Short mmCIF file of C-alpha atoms in Angstrom, two decimals:
data_model
loop_
_atom_site.label_atom_id
_atom_site.label_comp_id
_atom_site.label_asym_id
_atom_site.label_seq_id
_atom_site.Cartn_x
_atom_site.Cartn_y
_atom_site.Cartn_z
CA MET A 1 82.16 114.02 124.50
CA LEU A 2 83.63 112.69 121.40
CA SER A 3 87.20 111.48 121.75
CA TYR A 4 90.55 110.77 120.17
CA GLU A 5 90.19 107.13 121.00
CA ASN A 6 86.82 106.81 119.21
CA LEU A 7 88.45 108.24 116.26
CA ARG A 8 91.65 106.07 116.39
CA LYS A 9 89.31 102.77 116.12
CA ASP A 10 86.99 104.20 113.27
CA GLU A 11 87.38 101.95 110.36
CA GLU A 12 86.64 104.98 107.87
CA ILE A 13 89.46 107.24 109.45
CA LEU A 14 91.80 104.18 109.41
CA SER A 15 91.13 103.73 105.78
CA TYR A 16 92.14 107.23 105.02
CA VAL A 17 95.38 107.27 107.12
CA GLY A 18 96.19 103.81 105.32
CA ALA A 19 95.31 105.18 101.83
CA ALA A 20 97.55 108.40 102.50
CA ASN A 21 100.37 106.02 103.42
CA ASP A 22 100.18 103.97 100.60
CA VAL A 23 100.36 106.98 97.97
CA LEU A 24 103.41 108.31 99.65
CA GLY A 25 104.81 104.93 99.73
CA ALA A 26 104.32 104.66 96.11
CA LEU A 27 106.10 108.08 95.54
CA GLY A 28 109.07 107.10 97.71
CA PHE A 29 108.42 108.95 100.87
CA THR A 30 109.15 107.67 104.39
CA GLU A 31 106.33 106.19 106.40
CA HIS A 32 103.26 108.27 107.03
CA GLY A 33 100.70 105.80 108.41
CA MET A 34 99.21 105.21 111.79
CA ALA A 35 102.68 105.13 113.65
CA HIS A 36 103.62 108.75 112.50
CA ALA A 37 99.94 109.80 113.03
CA VAL A 38 99.65 108.58 116.65
CA LYS A 39 103.21 109.87 117.57
CA THR A 40 102.52 113.28 116.09
CA GLY A 41 99.14 113.34 117.81
CA GLU A 42 100.43 112.22 121.27
CA ASP A 43 103.38 114.84 120.96
CA ALA A 44 101.29 117.72 120.09
CA SER A 45 99.07 116.89 122.98
CA ARG A 46 102.14 116.52 125.33
CA ILE A 47 103.34 119.88 124.26
CA LEU A 48 100.17 121.49 125.39
CA ARG A 49 99.51 119.76 128.49
CA THR A 50 102.95 120.46 129.71
CA LEU A 51 102.34 124.19 128.94
CA GLY A 52 99.33 124.11 130.96
CA TYR A 53 96.65 124.03 128.35
CA GLY A 54 93.20 122.50 128.86
CA GLU A 55 92.52 118.83 128.46
CA ARG A 56 90.08 119.30 125.50
CA GLU A 57 92.67 121.52 123.75
CA CYS A 58 95.26 118.68 124.07
CA GLU A 59 92.59 116.15 122.95
CA LEU A 60 91.86 118.33 119.86
CA ALA A 61 95.80 118.50 119.24
CA LYS A 62 95.72 114.67 119.38
CA ILE A 63 92.90 114.71 116.78
CA ALA A 64 94.85 116.97 114.48
CA GLY A 65 97.77 114.84 114.76
CA LEU A 66 95.89 111.48 113.84
CA LEU A 67 94.42 113.23 110.75
CA HIS A 68 97.06 115.64 109.65
CA ASP A 69 98.36 113.64 106.82
CA ILE A 70 95.17 112.27 105.28
CA GLY A 71 95.21 114.94 102.41
CA ASN A 72 98.16 112.82 100.97
CA CYS A 73 95.41 110.12 99.52
CA VAL A 74 94.21 112.96 97.37
CA ASN A 75 97.79 114.28 96.11
CA ARG A 76 101.02 114.88 97.97
CA CYS A 77 100.80 118.76 96.65
CA ASP A 78 98.79 120.86 98.90
CA HIS A 79 98.02 117.88 101.16
CA ALA A 80 97.67 120.10 104.27
CA GLN A 81 94.63 122.01 102.58
CA SER A 82 93.05 119.15 101.22
CA GLY A 83 93.50 117.18 104.28
CA ALA A 84 91.89 119.88 106.35
CA PHE A 85 88.74 119.75 104.06
CA LEU A 86 88.57 115.86 104.61
CA ALA A 87 88.98 116.29 108.08
CA PHE A 88 86.16 118.82 108.12
CA GLU A 89 83.75 116.46 106.46
CA LEU A 90 84.83 113.49 108.71
CA LEU A 91 84.53 115.35 112.01
CA ARG A 92 81.03 117.01 111.21
CA ALA A 93 79.65 113.48 110.06
CA ARG A 94 80.65 112.34 113.67
CA ASN A 95 78.70 115.50 115.03
CA PHE A 96 81.79 117.37 116.49
CA PRO A 97 81.07 120.95 117.43
CA VAL A 98 81.84 123.53 114.81
CA ASP A 99 84.34 125.41 117.05
CA GLU A 100 86.42 122.10 117.63
CA VAL A 101 86.20 121.34 114.00
CA ILE A 102 87.60 124.71 113.09
CA LYS A 103 90.33 124.31 115.68
CA VAL A 104 91.42 120.86 114.07
CA THR A 105 91.11 121.92 110.39
CA THR A 106 93.10 125.34 110.85
CA ALA A 107 95.83 123.26 112.33
CA ILE A 108 95.99 120.73 109.74
CA GLY A 109 95.72 123.34 107.14
CA HIS A 110 98.84 125.11 108.41
CA HIS A 111 101.11 122.21 109.12
CA ASP A 112 103.10 121.63 105.86
CA GLU A 113 106.02 123.92 105.61
CA LYS A 114 105.48 125.45 102.23
CA THR A 115 102.27 127.09 103.63
CA ALA A 116 102.77 126.50 107.28
CA ALA A 117 102.29 129.23 110.04
CA ALA A 118 101.85 128.77 113.87
CA VAL A 119 98.35 130.55 113.80
CA THR A 120 96.95 128.82 116.79
CA PRO A 121 98.31 126.85 119.86
CA ILE A 122 97.19 123.57 118.39
CA ALA A 123 98.71 124.46 114.88
CA ALA A 124 101.97 125.23 116.69
CA ALA A 125 102.12 122.05 118.81
CA LEU A 126 101.16 120.13 115.44
CA ILE A 127 103.97 121.85 113.61
CA LEU A 128 106.69 120.95 116.21
CA ALA A 129 105.43 117.39 116.84
CA ASP A 130 105.22 116.42 112.85
CA LYS A 131 108.59 118.11 112.19
CA SER A 132 110.41 116.48 115.03
CA ASP A 133 109.44 112.82 114.26
CA VAL A 134 112.71 111.77 112.75
CA ARG A 135 113.54 108.04 113.23
CA THR A 136 115.08 105.01 111.73
CA SER A 137 111.69 103.04 111.57
CA ARG A 138 110.14 105.59 109.16
CA VAL A 139 112.31 104.19 106.42
CA ARG A 140 110.53 101.96 104.04
CA ASN A 141 113.28 100.59 102.01
CA LYS A 142 116.86 100.34 103.31
CA LYS A 143 118.19 99.96 99.79
CA THR A 144 117.38 103.61 99.17
CA VAL A 145 119.39 104.85 102.23
CA SER A 146 122.29 105.53 100.00
CA THR A 147 120.50 107.37 97.26
CA ASP A 148 117.73 109.07 98.98
CA ILE A 149 118.69 111.94 101.39
CA HIS A 150 115.47 111.80 103.25
CA ASP A 151 115.82 107.99 104.00
CA ARG A 152 119.30 108.33 104.79
CA VAL A 153 118.72 111.16 107.34
CA ASN A 154 115.89 109.21 109.15
CA TYR A 155 117.84 105.93 108.91
CA ALA A 156 120.92 107.75 110.74
CA VAL A 157 118.89 108.77 113.66
CA SER A 158 119.45 106.28 116.50
CA ASN A 159 117.67 108.33 119.18
CA SER A 160 115.18 111.08 119.04
CA LYS A 161 113.68 113.10 121.98
CA LEU A 162 111.40 116.01 122.20
CA ASP A 163 111.48 117.66 125.62
CA ILE A 164 109.29 120.31 127.01
CA ASN A 165 110.28 122.53 129.87
CA ALA A 166 107.47 124.77 131.15
CA GLU A 167 109.44 126.54 133.83
CA LYS A 168 112.24 127.40 131.50
CA LYS A 169 109.97 127.95 128.44
CA MET A 170 112.10 125.78 126.44
CA ILE A 171 111.35 123.09 123.67
CA CYS A 172 114.26 120.84 122.90
CA LEU A 173 114.75 118.41 120.06
CA THR A 174 117.75 116.03 120.79
CA LEU A 175 119.00 113.78 118.20
CA LYS A 176 121.78 111.12 117.98
CA ILE A 177 122.96 110.62 114.31
CA ASP A 178 125.25 108.15 113.06
CA THR A 179 127.54 110.18 111.01
CA LEU A 180 128.79 106.97 109.26
CA VAL A 181 125.35 106.87 107.60
CA CYS A 182 124.63 110.69 107.31
CA ALA A 183 126.40 113.85 108.02
CA VAL A 184 124.97 116.40 110.28
CA MET A 185 125.25 118.72 107.06
CA ASP A 186 122.77 116.51 105.36
CA TYR A 187 120.18 116.88 107.99
CA PHE A 188 120.49 120.62 107.67
CA GLU A 189 120.06 120.38 103.89
CA ILE A 190 116.73 119.14 104.22
CA PHE A 191 115.46 120.08 107.49
CA LEU A 192 116.83 123.63 108.11
CA GLU A 193 113.37 125.13 107.02
CA ARG A 194 111.47 122.62 109.25
CA MET A 195 113.83 123.69 112.21
CA VAL A 196 113.33 127.30 111.60
CA LEU A 197 109.44 126.73 111.49
CA CYS A 198 109.81 124.93 114.89
CA LYS A 199 111.48 127.82 116.33
CA LYS A 200 108.80 130.02 115.14
CA SER A 201 106.13 127.67 116.43
CA ALA A 202 107.79 127.39 119.96
CA GLU A 203 107.96 131.31 120.24
CA PHE A 204 104.15 131.36 119.37
CA LEU A 205 103.68 129.27 122.34
CA GLY A 206 105.94 131.54 124.52
CA CYS A 207 109.01 129.03 124.29
CA ASP A 208 112.56 129.06 123.00
CA PHE A 209 113.43 126.17 120.78
CA GLU A 210 116.75 124.20 120.68
CA LEU A 211 117.99 121.60 118.21
CA ILE A 212 120.83 119.49 119.65
CA ILE A 213 122.67 116.78 117.69
CA ASN A 214 125.36 114.36 119.10
CA ASP A 215 125.41 116.63 122.17
CA THR A 216 125.92 119.96 120.11
CA ARG A 217 123.55 122.70 120.17
CA LEU A 218 122.96 123.94 116.55
CA LEU A 219 120.04 126.11 116.87
#
């Protein structure tokens, strides 16, 4: 059975992930390379596994996470859709079954907040994992922290944890933010839309979503 580990070592796929990250670096965006791709895939898989989904579904969520941002090598605009088409070509060339290709490409095509929707379990898990990846190490240039709100918010996050409680049907994102670097309202200024999307994705999976910042429940 074709696996995530095979794809993670595949030179062509590594090239796409690297190229997409380079484009976003040139545009001034935070890190979107292998670190983000791997974390997103592993968290998406962990969400589904904790909620009782089958191992292959969890594996496909990992694959969707690995590939979800490769469309940025084409253009940041509509990168979810272009990434889905690129993933389609890459997976079919590696003889993935059509039904699995559809599951992965559907999730990738629905992950960007401008056109996002939790239309399948993998899509919902991918959205939750992707939008929850906020951390200091994603900032490429510390000099921009004072001028770029995205860099400032990521740089201010000293600890980020995504918990899934299957018994309580709860998915919770807990953040520790250094308020000397970034006010909590700055986080909401750029991430409120994403957090609402996480709430809808959790609901698709039969769960509630909570956002806790500095020990205060905000959503």
